[in-house]
PDB file of C-alpha atoms in Angstrom:
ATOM      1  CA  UNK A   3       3.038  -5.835  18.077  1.00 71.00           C
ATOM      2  CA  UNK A   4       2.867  -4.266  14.566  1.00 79.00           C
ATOM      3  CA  UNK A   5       5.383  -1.933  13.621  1.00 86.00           C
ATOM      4  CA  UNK A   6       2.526   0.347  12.254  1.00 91.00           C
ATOM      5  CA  UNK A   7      -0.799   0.984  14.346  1.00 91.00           C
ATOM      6  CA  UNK A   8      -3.901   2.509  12.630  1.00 93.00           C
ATOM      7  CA  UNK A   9      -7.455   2.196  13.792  1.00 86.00           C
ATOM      8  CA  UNK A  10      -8.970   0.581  11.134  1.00 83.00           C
ATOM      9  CA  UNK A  11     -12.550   2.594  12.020  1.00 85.00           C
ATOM     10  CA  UNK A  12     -14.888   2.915  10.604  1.00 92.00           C
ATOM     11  CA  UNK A  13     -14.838   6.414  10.816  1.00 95.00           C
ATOM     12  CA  UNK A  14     -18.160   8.484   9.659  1.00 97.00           C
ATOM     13  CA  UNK A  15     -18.653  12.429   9.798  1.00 96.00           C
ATOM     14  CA  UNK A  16     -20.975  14.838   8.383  1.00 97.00           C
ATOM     15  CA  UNK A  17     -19.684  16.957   5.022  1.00 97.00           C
ATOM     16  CA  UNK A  18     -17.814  19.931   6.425  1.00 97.00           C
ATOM     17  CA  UNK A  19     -16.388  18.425   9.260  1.00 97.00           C
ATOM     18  CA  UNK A  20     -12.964  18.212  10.359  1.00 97.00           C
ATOM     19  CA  UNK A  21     -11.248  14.774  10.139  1.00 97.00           C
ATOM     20  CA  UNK A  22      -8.157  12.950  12.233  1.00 96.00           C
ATOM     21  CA  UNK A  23      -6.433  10.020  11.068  1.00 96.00           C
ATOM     22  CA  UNK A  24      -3.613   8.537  13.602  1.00 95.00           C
ATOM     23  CA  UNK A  25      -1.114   6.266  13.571  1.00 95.00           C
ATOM     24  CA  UNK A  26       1.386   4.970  15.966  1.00 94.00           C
ATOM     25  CA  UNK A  27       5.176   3.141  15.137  1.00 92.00           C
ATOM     26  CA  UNK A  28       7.652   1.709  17.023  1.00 89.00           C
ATOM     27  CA  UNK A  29      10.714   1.948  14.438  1.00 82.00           C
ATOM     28  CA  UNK A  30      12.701   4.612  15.409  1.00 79.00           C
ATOM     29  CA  UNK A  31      14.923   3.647  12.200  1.00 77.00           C
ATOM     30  CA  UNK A  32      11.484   5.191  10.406  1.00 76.00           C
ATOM     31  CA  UNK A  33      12.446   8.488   8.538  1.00 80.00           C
ATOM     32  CA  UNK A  34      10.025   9.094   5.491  1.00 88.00           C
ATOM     33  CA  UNK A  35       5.966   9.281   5.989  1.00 92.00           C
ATOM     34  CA  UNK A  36       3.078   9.131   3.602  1.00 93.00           C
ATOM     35  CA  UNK A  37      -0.354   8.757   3.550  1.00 96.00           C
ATOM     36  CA  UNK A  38      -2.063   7.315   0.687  1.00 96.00           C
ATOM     37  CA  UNK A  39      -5.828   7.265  -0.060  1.00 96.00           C
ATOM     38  CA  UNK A  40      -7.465   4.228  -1.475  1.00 95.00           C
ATOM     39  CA  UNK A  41     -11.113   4.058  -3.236  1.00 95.00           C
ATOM     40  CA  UNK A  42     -13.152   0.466  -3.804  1.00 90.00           C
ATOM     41  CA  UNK A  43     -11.355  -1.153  -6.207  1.00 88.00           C
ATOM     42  CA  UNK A  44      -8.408   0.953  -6.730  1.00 91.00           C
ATOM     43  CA  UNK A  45      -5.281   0.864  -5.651  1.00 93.00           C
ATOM     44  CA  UNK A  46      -4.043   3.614  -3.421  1.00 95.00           C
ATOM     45  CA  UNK A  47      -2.500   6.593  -4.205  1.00 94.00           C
ATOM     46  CA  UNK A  48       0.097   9.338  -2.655  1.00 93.00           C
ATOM     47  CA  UNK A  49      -1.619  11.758  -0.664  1.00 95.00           C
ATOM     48  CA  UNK A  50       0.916  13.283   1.459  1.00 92.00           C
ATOM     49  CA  UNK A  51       4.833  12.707   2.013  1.00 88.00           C
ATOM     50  CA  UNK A  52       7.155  14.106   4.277  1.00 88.00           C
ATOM     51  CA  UNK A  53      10.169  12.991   5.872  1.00 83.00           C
ATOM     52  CA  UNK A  54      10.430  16.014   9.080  1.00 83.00           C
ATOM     53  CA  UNK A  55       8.798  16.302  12.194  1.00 85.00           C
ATOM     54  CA  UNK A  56       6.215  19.241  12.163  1.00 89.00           C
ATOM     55  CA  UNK A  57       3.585  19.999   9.727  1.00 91.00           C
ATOM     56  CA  UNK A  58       2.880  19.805   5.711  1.00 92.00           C
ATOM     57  CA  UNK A  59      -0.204  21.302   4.113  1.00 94.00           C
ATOM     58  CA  UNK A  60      -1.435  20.946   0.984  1.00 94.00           C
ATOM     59  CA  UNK A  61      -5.242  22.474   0.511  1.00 96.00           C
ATOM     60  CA  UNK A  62      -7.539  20.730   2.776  1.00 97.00           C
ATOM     61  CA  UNK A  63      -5.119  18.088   3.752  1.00 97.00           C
ATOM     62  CA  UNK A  64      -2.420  18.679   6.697  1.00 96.00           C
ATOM     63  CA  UNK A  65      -0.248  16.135   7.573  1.00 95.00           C
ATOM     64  CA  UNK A  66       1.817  16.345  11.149  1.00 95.00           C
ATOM     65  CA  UNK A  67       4.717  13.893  12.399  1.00 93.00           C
ATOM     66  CA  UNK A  68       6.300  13.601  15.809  1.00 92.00           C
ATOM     67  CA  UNK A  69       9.259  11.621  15.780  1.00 89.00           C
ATOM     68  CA  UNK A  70       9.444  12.027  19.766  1.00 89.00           C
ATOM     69  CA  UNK A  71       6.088  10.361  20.023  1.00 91.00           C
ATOM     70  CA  UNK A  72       6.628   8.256  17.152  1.00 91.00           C
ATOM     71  CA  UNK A  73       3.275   9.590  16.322  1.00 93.00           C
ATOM     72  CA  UNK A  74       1.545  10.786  12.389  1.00 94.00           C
ATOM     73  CA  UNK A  75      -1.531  12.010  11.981  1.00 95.00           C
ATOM     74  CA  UNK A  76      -3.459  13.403   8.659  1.00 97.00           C
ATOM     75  CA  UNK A  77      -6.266  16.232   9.372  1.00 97.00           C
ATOM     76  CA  UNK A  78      -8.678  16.897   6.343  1.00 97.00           C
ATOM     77  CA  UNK A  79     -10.537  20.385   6.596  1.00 97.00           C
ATOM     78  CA  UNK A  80     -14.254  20.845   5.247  1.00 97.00           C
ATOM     79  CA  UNK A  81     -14.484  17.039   4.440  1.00 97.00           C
ATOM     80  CA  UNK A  82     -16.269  16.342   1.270  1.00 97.00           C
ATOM     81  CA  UNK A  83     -18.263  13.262   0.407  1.00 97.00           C
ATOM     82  CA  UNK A  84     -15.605  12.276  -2.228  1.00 96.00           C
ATOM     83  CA  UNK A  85     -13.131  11.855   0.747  1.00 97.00           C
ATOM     84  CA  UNK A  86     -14.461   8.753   1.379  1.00 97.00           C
ATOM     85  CA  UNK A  87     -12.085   6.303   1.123  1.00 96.00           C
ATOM     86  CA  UNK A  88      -9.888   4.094   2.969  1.00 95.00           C
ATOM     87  CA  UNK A  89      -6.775   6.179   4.419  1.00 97.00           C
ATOM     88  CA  UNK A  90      -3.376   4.253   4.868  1.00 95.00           C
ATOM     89  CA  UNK A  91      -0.497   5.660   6.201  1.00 95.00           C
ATOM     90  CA  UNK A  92       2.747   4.678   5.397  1.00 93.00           C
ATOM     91  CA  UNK A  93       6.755   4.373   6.953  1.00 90.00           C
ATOM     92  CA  UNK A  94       9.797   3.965   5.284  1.00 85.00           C
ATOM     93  CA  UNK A  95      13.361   3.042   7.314  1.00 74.00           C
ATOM     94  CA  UNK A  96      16.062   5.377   5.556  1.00 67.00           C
ATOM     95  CA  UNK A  97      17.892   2.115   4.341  1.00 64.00           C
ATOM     96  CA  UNK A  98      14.983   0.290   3.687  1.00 62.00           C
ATOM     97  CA  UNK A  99      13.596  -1.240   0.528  1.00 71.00           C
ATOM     98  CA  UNK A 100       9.779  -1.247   1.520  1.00 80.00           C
ATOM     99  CA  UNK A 101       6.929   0.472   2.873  1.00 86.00           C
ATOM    100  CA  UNK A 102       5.549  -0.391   6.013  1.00 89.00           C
ATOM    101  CA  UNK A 103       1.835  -0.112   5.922  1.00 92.00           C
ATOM    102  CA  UNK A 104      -0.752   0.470   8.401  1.00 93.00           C
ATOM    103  CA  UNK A 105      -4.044  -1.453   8.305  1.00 91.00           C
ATOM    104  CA  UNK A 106      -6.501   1.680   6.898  1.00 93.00           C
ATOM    105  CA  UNK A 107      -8.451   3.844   8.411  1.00 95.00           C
ATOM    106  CA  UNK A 108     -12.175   3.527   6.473  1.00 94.00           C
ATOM    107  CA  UNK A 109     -13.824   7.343   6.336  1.00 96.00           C
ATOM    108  CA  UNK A 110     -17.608   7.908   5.233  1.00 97.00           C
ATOM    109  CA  UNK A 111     -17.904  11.573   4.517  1.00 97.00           C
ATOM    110  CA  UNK A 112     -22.294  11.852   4.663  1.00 96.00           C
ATOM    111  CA  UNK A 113     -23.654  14.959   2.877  1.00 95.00           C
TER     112      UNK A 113
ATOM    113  CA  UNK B   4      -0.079   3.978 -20.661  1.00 53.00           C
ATOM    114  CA  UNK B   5       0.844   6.577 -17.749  1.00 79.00           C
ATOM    115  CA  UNK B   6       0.290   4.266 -15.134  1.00 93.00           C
ATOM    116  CA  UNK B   7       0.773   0.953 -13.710  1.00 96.00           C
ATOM    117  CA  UNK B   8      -0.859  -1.622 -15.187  1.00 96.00           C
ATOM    118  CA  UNK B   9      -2.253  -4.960 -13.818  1.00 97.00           C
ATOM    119  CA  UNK B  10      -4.160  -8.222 -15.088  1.00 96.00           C
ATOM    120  CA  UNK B  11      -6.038  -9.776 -15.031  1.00 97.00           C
ATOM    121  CA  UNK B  12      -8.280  -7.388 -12.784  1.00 96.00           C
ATOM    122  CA  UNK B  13      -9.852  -9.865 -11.657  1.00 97.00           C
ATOM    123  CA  UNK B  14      -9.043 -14.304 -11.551  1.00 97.00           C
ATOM    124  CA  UNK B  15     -10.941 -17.117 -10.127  1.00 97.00           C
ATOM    125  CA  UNK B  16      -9.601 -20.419  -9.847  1.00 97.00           C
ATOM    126  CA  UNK B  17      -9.808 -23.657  -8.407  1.00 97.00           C
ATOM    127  CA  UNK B  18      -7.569 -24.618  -5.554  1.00 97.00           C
ATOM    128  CA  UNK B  19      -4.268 -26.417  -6.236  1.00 97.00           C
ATOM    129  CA  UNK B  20      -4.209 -24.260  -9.782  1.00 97.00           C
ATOM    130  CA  UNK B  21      -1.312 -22.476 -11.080  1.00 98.00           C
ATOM    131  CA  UNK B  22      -1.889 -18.273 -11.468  1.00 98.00           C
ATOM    132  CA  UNK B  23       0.104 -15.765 -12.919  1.00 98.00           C
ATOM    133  CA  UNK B  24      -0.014 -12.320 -12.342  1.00 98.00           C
ATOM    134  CA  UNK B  25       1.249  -9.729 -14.394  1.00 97.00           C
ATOM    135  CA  UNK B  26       2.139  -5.751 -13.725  1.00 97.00           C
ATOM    136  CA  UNK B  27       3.651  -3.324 -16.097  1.00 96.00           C
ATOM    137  CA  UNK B  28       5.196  -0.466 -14.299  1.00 96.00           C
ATOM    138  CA  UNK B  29       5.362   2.852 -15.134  1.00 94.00           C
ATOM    139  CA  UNK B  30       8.075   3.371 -17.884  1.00 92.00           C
ATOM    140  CA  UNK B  31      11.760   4.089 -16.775  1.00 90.00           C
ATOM    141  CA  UNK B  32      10.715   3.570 -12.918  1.00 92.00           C
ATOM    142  CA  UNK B  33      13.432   1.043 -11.653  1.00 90.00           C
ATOM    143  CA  UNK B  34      12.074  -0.120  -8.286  1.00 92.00           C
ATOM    144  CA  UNK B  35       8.810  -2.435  -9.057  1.00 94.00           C
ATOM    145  CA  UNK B  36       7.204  -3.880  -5.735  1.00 94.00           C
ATOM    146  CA  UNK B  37       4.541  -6.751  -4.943  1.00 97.00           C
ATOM    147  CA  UNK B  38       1.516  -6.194  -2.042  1.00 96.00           C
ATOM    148  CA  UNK B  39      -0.584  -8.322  -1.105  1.00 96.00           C
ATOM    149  CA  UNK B  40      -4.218  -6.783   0.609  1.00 95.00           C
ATOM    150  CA  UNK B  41      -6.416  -9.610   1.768  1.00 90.00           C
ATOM    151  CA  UNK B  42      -9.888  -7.988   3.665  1.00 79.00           C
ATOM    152  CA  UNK B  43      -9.271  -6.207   6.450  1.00 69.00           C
ATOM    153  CA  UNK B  44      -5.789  -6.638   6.690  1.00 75.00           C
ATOM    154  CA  UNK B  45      -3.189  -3.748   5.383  1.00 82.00           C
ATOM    155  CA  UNK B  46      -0.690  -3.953   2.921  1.00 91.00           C
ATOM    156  CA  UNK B  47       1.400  -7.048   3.011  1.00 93.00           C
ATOM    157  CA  UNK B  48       4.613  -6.364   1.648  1.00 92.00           C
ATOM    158  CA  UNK B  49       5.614  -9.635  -0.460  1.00 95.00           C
ATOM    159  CA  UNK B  50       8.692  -8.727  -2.913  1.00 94.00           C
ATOM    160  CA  UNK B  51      10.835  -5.669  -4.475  1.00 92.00           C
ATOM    161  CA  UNK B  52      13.094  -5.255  -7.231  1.00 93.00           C
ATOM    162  CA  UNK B  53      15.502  -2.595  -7.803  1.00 90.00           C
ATOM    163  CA  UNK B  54      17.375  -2.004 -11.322  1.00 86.00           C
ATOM    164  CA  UNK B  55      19.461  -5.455 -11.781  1.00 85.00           C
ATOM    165  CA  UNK B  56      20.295  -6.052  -8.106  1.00 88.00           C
ATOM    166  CA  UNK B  57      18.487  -9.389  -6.413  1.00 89.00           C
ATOM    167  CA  UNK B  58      15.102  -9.068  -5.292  1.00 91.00           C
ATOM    168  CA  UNK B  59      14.097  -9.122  -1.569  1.00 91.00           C
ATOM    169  CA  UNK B  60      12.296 -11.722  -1.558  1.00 92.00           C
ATOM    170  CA  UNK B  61      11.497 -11.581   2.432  1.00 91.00           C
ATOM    171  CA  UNK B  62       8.104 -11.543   2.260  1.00 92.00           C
ATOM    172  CA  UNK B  63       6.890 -14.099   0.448  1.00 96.00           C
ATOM    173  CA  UNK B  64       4.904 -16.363   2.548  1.00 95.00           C
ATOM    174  CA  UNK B  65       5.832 -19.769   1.193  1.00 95.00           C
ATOM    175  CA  UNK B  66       8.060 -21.365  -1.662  1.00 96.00           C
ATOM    176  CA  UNK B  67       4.617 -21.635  -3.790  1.00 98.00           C
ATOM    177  CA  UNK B  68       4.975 -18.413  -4.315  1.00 98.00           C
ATOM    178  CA  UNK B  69       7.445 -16.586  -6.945  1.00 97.00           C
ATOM    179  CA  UNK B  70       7.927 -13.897  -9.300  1.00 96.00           C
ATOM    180  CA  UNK B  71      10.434 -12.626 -11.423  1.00 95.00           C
ATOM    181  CA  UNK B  72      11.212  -9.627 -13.181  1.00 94.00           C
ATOM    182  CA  UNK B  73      12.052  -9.955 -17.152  1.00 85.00           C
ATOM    183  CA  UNK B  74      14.480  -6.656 -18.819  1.00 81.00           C
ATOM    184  CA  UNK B  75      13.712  -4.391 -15.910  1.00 77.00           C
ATOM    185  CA  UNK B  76      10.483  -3.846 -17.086  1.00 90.00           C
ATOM    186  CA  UNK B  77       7.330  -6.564 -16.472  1.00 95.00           C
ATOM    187  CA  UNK B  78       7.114  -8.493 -13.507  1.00 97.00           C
ATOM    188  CA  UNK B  79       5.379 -11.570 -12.956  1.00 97.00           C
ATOM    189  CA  UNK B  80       3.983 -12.828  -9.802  1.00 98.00           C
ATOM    190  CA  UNK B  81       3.420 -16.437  -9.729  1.00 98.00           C
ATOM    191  CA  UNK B  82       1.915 -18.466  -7.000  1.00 98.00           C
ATOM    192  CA  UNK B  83       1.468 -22.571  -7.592  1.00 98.00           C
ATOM    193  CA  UNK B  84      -1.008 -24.940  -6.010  1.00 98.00           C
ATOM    194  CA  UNK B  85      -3.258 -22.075  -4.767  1.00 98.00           C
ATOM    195  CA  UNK B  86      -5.061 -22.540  -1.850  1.00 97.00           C
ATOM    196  CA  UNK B  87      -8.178 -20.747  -0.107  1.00 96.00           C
ATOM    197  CA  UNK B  88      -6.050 -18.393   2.015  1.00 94.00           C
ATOM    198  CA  UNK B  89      -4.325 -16.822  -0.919  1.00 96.00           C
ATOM    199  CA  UNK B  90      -7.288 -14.896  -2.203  1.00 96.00           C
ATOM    200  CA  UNK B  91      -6.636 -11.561  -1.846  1.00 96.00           C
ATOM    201  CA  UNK B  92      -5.879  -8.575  -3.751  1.00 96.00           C
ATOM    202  CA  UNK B  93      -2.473  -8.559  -5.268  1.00 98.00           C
ATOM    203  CA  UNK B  94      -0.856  -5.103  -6.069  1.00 97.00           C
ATOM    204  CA  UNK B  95       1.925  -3.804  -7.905  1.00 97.00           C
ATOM    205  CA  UNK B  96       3.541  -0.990  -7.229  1.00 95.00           C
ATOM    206  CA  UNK B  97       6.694   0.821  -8.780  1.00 94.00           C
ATOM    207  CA  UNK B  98       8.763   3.935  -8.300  1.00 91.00           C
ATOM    208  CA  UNK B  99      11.790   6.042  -8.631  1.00 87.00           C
ATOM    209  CA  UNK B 100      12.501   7.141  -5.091  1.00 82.00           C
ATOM    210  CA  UNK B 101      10.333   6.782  -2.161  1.00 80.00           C
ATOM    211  CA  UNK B 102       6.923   7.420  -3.793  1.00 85.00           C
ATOM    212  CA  UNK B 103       5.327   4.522  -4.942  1.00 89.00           C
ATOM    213  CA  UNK B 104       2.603   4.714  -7.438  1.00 93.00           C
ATOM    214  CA  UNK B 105      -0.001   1.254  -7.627  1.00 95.00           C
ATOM    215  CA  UNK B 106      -1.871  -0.481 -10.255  1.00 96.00           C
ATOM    216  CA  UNK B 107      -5.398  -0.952  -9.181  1.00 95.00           C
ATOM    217  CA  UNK B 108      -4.733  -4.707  -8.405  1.00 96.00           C
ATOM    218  CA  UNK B 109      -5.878  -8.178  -9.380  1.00 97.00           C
ATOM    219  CA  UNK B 110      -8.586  -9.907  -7.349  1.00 96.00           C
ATOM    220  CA  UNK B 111      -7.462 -13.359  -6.801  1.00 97.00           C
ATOM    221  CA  UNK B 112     -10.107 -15.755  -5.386  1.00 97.00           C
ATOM    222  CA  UNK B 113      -9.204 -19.417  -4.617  1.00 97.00           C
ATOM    223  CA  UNK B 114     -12.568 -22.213  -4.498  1.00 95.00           C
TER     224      UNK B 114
END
């Protein structure tokens, strides 16, 4: 079993629509969370951090743990076409010295 | 520049070649890490260095493969007698605290 679980999709929705990206992990020794976005041919880049259960918003983008569950999920309001992208999320132990990637999710946002 | 920096972008070569790999990290960051993305897959997590302490080196996936880290500063990522499997997308990362911030990667491909 992977330590990080994220359905790689593909995921497609119409502009406007609301979006859920999920992941699962099974370290309870996880404490900080990120997603990171990654376009075709770039490498990715910090989206969203937090290291708390609950929520963090930031414009469009709302990002929700639950340590309980051992559950993170990323929610993007009125999706835009240039959301499309390849959304990883991320887990870091409190002691540790690396991140812990999920697979990707892959999102088309069609205008 | 503000960013990481990678290269080559992008390297062919012929199996049982030497490559190296180079990243420049973002000035004054002390924490440079190695990824390795192959299609598909997630983030493979292949080597960090922090400040002057030894790298972890736990996730390299065989003794072909090496880098080293010269005055805190460039890194080199070296992998010997390449084979098919190892084409992939190698990426550099570095960072301060927990946010890591990637170069857009070098596109290894192996005949």
């Amino acid at each position: 079993q992977k330590e990080v679980e994220q359905d790689p999709g593909p995921l497609s929705v119409p502009e406007g629509a609301i979006v859920s990206l999920n992941c699962t992990y099974s370290n309870s020794a996880f404490q900080y969370f990120m997603w990171y976005r990654q376009y075709s041919r770039k490498g990715p880049e910090l989206l969203m951090y937090t290291y708390s259960s609950g929520n963090k918003e930031d414009g469009r983008f709302t990002a929700q743990v639950d340590k309980s569950s051992k559950y993170i999920s990323l929610f993007i309001r009125d999706s835009q076409p240039s959301d499309s992208a390849t959304y990883l999320c991320a887990i870091l132990e409190t002691s540790g010295s690396r991140l812990t990637f999920g697979e990707g999710t892959q999102l088309t946002v069609n205008p | 520049g503000a960013g990481v920096s990678q290269s080559p972008s992008n390297k062919v070569t012929e199996k049982g070649k030497d490559v190296e790999l180079r990243c420049d990290p973002i000035s004054g960051h002390t924490a440079l890490y190695w990824y390795r993305q192959s299609l598909g897959q997630g983030l493979e997590f292949l080597i960090y260095f922090q400040g002057n302490s030894a790298p972890d080196k736990s996730g390299l996936p065989s003794d072909r493969f090496s880098a080293e880290r010269t005055g805190g500063s460039v890194s080199t990522l070296t992998i010997q007698r390449t084979q098919q499997e190892d084409s992939a997308v190698y990426l550099c990362a570095s960072s301060l605290s927990e946010k890591l911030f990637f170069g857009s990667g070098t596109q290894l491909s192996v005949l």
